[in-house]
Short mmCIF file of C-alpha atoms in Angstrom, two decimals:
data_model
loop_
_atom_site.label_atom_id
_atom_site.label_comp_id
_atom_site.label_asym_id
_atom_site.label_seq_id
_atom_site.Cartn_x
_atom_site.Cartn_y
_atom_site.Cartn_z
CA UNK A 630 109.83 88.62 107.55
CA UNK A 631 108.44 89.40 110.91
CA UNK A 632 109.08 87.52 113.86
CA UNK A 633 107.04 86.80 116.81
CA UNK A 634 107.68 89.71 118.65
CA UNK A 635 107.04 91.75 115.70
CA UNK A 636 104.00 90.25 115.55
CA UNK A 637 102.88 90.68 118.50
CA UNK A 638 103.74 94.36 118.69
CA UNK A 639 101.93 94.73 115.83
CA UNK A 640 97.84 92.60 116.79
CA UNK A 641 98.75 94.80 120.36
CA UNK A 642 99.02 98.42 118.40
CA UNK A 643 96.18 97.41 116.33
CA UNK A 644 93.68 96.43 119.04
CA UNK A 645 94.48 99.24 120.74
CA UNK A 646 94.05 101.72 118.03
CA UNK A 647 90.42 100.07 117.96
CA UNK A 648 89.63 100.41 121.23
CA UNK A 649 89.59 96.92 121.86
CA UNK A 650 89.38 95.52 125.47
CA UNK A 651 91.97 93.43 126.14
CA UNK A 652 90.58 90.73 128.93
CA UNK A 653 94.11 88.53 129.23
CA UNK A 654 97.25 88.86 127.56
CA UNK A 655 100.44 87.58 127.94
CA UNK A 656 103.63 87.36 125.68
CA UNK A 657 102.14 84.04 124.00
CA UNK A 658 98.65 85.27 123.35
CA UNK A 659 95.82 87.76 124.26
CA UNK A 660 92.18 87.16 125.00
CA UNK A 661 90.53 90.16 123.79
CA UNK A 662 86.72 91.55 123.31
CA UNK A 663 86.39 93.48 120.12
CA UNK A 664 84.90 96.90 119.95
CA UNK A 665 82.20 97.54 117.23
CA UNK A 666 84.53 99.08 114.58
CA UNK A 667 86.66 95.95 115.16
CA UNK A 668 83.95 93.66 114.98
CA UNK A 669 82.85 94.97 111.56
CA UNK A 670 86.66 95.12 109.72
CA UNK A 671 87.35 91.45 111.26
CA UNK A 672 84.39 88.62 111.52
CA UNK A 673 82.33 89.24 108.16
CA UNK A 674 79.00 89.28 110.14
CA UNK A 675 77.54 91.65 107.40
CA UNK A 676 74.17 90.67 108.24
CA UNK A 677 74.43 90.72 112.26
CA UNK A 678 75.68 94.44 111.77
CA UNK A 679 72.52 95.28 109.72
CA UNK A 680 70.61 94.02 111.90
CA UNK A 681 71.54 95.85 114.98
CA UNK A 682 71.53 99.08 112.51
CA UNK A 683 67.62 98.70 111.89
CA UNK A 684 66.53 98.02 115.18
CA UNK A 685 68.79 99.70 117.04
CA UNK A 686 69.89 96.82 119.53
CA UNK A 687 72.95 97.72 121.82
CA UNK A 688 75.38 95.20 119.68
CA UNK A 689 77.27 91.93 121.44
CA UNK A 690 80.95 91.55 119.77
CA UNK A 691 83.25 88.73 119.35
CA UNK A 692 85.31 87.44 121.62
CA UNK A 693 88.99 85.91 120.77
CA UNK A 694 92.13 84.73 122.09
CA UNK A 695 94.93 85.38 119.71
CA UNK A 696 97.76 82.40 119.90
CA UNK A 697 101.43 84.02 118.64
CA UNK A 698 103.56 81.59 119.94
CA UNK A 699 101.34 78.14 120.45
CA UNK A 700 104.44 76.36 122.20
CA UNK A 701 105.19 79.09 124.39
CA UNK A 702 101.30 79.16 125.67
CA UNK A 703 101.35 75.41 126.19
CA UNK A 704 104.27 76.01 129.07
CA UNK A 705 102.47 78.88 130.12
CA UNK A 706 99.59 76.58 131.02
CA UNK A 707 100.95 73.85 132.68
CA UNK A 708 101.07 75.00 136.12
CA UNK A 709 97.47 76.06 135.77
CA UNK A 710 96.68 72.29 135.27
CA UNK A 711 99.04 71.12 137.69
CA UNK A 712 97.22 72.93 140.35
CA UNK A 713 93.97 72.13 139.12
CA UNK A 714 94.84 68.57 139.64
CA UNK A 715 95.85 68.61 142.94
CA UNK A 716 94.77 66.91 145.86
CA UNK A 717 92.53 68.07 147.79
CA UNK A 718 92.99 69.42 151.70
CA UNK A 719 92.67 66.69 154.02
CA UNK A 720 89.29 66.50 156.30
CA UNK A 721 87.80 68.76 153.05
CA UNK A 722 85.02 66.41 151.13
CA UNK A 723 83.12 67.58 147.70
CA UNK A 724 79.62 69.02 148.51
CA UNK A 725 80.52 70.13 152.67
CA UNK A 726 78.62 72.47 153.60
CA UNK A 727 81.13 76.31 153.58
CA UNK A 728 79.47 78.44 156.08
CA UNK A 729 78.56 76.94 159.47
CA UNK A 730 75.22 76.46 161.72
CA UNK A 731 71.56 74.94 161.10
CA UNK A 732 70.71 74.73 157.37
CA UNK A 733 70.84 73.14 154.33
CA UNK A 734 74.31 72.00 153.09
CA UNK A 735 75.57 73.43 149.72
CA UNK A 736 74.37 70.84 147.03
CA UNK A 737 71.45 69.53 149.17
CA UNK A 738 68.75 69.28 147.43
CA UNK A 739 65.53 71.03 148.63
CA UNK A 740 62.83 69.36 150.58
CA UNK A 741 60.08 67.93 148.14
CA UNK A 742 57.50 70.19 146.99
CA UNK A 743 59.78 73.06 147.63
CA UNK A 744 61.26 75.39 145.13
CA UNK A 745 64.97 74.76 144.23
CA UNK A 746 67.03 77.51 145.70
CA UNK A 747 67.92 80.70 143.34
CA UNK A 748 64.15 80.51 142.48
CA UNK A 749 64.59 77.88 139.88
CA UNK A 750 61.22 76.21 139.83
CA UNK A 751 61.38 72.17 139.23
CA UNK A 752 58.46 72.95 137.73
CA UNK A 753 59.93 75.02 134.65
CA UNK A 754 59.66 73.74 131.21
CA UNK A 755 63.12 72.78 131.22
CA UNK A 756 62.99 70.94 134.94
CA UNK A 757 60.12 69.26 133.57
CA UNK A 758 61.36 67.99 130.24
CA UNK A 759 65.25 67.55 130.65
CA UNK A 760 65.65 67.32 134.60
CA UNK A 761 68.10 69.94 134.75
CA UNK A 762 68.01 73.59 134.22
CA UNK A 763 71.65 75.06 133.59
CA UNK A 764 72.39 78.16 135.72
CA UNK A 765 75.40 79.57 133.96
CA UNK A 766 76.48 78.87 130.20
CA UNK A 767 80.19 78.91 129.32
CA UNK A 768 81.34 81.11 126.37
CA UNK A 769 83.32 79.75 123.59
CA UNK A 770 86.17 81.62 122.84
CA UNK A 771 87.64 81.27 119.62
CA UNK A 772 91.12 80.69 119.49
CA UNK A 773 93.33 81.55 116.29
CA UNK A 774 97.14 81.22 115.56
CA UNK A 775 98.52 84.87 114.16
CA UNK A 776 101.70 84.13 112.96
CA UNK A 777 103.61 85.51 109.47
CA UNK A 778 101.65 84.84 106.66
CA UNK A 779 98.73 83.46 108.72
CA UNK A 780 94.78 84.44 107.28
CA UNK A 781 93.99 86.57 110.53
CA UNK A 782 97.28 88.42 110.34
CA UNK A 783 97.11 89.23 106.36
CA UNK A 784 93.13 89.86 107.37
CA UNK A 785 95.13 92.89 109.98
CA UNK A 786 97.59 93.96 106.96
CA UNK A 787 94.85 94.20 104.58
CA UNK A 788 92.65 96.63 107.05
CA UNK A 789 95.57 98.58 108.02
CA UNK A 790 96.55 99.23 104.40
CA UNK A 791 92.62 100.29 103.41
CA UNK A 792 92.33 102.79 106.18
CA UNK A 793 95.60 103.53 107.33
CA UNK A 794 96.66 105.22 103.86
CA UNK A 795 96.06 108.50 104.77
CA UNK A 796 96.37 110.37 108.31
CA UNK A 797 96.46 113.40 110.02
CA UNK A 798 98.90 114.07 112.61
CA UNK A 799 100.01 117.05 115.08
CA UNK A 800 103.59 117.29 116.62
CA UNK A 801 102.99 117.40 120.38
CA UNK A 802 105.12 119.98 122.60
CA UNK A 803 108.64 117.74 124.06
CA UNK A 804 108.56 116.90 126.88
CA UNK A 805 104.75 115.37 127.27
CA UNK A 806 103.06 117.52 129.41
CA UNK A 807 105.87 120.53 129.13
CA UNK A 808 104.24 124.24 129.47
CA UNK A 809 104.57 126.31 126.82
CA UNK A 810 105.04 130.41 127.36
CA UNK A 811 103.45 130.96 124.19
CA UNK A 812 101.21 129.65 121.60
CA UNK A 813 102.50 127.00 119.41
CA UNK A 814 102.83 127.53 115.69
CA UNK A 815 102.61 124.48 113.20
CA UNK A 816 103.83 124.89 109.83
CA UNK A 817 101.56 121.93 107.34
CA UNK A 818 103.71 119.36 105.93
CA UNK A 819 102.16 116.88 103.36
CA UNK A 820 103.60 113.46 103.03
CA UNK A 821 103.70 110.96 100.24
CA UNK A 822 105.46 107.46 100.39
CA UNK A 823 106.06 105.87 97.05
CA UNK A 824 107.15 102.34 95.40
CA UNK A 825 109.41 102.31 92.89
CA UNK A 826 109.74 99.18 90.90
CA UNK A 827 112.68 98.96 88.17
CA UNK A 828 111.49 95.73 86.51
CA UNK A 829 112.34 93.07 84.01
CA UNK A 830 113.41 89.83 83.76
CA UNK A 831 114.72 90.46 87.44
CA UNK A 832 113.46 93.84 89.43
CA UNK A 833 114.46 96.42 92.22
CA UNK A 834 112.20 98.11 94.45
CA UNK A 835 112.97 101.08 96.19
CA UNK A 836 110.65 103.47 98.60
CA UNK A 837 111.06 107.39 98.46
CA UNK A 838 109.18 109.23 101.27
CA UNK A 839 109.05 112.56 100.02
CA UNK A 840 107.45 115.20 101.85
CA UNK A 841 106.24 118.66 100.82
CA UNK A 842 105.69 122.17 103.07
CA UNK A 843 102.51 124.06 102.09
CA UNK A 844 103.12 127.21 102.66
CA UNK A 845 106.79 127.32 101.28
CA UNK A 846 107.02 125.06 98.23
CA UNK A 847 110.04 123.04 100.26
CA UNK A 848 110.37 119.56 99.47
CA UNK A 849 112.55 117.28 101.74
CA UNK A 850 113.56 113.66 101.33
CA UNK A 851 113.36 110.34 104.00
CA UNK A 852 110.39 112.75 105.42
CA UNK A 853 109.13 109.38 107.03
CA UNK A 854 112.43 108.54 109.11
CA UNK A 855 112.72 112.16 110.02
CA UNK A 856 109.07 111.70 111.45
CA UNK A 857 109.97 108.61 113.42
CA UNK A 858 112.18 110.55 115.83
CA UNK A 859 108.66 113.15 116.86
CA UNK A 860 105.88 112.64 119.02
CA UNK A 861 102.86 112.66 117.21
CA UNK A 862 99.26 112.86 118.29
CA UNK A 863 95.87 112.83 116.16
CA UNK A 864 94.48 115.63 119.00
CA UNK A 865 95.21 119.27 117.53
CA UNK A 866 97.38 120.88 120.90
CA UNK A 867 95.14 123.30 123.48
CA UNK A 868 96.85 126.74 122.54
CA UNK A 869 98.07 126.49 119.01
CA UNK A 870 98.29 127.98 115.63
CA UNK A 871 98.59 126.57 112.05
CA UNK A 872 99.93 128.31 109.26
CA UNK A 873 97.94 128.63 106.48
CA UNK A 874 98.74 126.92 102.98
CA UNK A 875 99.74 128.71 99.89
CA UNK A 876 100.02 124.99 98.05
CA UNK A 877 96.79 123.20 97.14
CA UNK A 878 97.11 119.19 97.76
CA UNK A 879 96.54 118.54 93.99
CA UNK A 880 99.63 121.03 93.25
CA UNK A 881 101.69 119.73 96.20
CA UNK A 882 100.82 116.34 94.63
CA UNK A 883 102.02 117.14 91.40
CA UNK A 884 105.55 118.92 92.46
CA UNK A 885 106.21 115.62 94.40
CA UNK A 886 106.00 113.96 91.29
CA UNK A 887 108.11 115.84 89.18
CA UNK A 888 110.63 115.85 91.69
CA UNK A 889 110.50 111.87 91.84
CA UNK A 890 110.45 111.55 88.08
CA UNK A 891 113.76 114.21 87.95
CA UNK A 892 115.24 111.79 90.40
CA UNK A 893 114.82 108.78 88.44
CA UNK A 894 115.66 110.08 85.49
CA UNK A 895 119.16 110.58 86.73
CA UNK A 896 119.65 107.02 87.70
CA UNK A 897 122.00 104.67 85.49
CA UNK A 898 119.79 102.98 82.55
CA UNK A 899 121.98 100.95 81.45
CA UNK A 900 120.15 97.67 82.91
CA UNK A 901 116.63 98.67 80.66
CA UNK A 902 119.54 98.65 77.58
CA UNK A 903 120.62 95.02 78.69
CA UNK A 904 117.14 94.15 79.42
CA UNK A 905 115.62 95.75 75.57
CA UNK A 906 118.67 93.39 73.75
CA UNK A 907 117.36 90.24 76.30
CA UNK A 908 113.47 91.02 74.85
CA UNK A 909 114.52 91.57 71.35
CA UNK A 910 116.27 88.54 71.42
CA UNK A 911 113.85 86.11 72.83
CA UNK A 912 111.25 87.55 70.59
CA UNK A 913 113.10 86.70 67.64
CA UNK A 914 113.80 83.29 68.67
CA UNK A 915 110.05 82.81 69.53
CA UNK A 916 109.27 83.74 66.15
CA UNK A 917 111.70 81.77 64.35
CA UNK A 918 110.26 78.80 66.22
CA UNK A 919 106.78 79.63 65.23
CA UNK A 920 107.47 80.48 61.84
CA UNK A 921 108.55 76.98 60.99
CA UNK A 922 105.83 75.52 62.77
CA UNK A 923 103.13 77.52 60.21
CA UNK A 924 105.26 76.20 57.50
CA UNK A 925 104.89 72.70 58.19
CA UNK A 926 101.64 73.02 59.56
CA UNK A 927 98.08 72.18 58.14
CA UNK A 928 95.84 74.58 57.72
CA UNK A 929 93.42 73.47 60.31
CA UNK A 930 96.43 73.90 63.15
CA UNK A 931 97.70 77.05 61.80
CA UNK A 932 95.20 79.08 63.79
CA UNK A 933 96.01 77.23 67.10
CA UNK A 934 99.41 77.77 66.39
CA UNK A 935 99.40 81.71 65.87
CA UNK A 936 97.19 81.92 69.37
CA UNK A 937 100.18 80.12 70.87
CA UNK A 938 102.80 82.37 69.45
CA UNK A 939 100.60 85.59 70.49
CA UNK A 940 100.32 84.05 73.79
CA UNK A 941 104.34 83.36 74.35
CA UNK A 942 105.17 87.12 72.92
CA UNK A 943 102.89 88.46 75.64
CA UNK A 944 104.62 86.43 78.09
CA UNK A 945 108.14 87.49 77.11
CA UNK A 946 106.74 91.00 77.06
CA UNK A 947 106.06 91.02 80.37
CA UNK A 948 108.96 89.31 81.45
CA UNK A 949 111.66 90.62 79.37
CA UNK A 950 110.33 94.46 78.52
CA UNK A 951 112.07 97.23 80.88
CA UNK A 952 109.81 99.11 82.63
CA UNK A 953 109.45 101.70 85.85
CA UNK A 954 106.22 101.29 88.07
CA UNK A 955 105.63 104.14 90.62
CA UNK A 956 102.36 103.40 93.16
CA UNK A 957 101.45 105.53 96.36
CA UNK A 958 101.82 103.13 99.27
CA UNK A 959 100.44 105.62 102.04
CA UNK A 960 100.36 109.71 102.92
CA UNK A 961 99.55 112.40 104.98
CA UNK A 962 99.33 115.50 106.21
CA UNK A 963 101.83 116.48 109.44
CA UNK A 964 101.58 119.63 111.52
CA UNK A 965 105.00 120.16 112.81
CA UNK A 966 106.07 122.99 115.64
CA UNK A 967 107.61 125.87 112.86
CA UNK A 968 110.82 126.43 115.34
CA UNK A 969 111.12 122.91 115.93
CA UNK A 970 111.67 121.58 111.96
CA UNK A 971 115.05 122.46 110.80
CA UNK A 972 115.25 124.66 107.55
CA UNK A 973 118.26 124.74 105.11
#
């Protein structure tokens, strides 16, 4: 479970990867403007967006302030209102004039048959019909909570895990901005990050990042933790040079398979055993029940009665039958410095 801070790490990196423009934030919340690509993952405005797409028309985004900790922000504003409410100066009266010598006052009105000042006609349309024209209009802001297992934050999971499952990174040169006396050489590294579900009436999930070298066939485990310790950048590095690749990505895919299915294989199978005399068991004891029920039964109800035994052996089938479930969570491929990347 993620906390707040986690949470708020997490809204931050994705705005930012957006190219949001982040208009207030503190550790509570954030006020932020959302750039186009934002706009179209996040508010549904399907129609808006086709819009501006056939006529061209530079596009206005949403606007929201993002609440993580709603307690936290409610201290956070009360000195704002504290000093809102605060007395005024003394010898200081609403609607004195602020700049001295002959004049109008501020919030005098204009002499009759005179135009108000700013242009504002009190002959408009609107000075005619309502008496008051307003010169500024305040912007809503929408405010949302994002905390675990809120809609917006699920809304962020779900985008992340549609176009986040495949990327393309470069190892940049340690330290940032470091010269280099030569070019750089990359060797192609290709990534794969995989679920592993032992299941059955109980289940264990495990996650093998397994990743693959292109041009030599080598295949190295925890690839993901060993990429947590590199810089990496989307931008290919000025002065560099990338191996080519003897491996194809639908071969590289396969060998990463075959490795994770030799790996399994070794593992102790002894709980699918247990779990095979659990589903033969409750299948026979479904049946017995059912059995005498079709004995007893009149013909009309006998029909009824075999749907509900179908329906109960599919059920234990599910729950009780052993079974291993391997899904790709995410991938990619990584350009890594060749001297820089251990070898055995």
């Amino acid at each position: 479970m993620m906390n707040k801070r986690n949470v708020h790490s997490f809204v931050m990196r994705f705005l930012e990867a957006y190219n949001c423009t982040i208009l207030e934030k503190s550790p509570a919340s954030v006020t932020v403007k959302l750039s186009p690509e934002a706009d179209r993952e996040m508010t549904g405005r399907p129609y808006y967006w086709s819009f501006v797409e056939r006529t061209g028309a530079a596009p206005e985004t949403m606007t929201y302030k993002f609440v993580f900790d709603a307690e936290a922000m409610k201290q956070e504003a009360k000195p704002k209102v504290a000093a809102a409410k605060a007395p005024a100066p003394p010898g200081s009266s609403p609607g004195a004039s602020l700049s001295p010598g002959p004049g109008p006052s501020v919030g005098a009105s204009a002499p009759a048959g005179q135009p108000e000042a700013g242009g504002q006609s009190g002959d408009s349309i609107l000075g005619r019909y309502f008496g008051f024209v307003p010169t500024q209009i305040a912007t809503r802001v929408p405010q949302e909570d994002v905390t675990f297992g809120s809609r917006r934050l699920d809304q962020l999971f779900g985008i992340v895990r549609e176009k986040g499952r495949f990327i393309h990174l470069f190892e940049e040169p340690f330290p940032t901005g470091a010269t280099t006396h030569g070019p750089l050489v990359f060797d192609t590294w290709f990534c794969v990050n995989y679920k592993v579900e032992l299941a059955c009436d109980t289940k264990r999930t495990e996650i093998h990042s397994l990743g693959i070298q292109l041009s030599s066939g080598e295949i190295r485990e925890h690839f993901h933790k060993q990429m947590l310790t590199k810089s990496l950048s989307p931008k290919l590095p000025i002065g560099s040079h990338i191996l080519p690749s003897t491996i194809t990505l639908p071969k590289a895919t396969n060998l990463l398979e075959m490795m994770l299915e030799r790996k399994i294989s070794a593992y102790d199978h002894s709980w699918a055993d247990e779990a095979n005399r659990q589903h033969r068991s409750e299948i026979d004891r479904v049946e017995s029940y059912y059995n005498s029920l079709l004995l007893s039964a009149e013909p009309k109800e006998r029909d009824d009665i075999e749907q509900q035994c179908r329906n109960r052996l599919q059920e234990i089938d599910w729950q009780y039958k052993p079974r291993i479930v391997v899904s790709v969570i995410n991938g990619g491929l990584f350009h890594l410095i060749a001297s820089r990347f251990p070898r055995k």
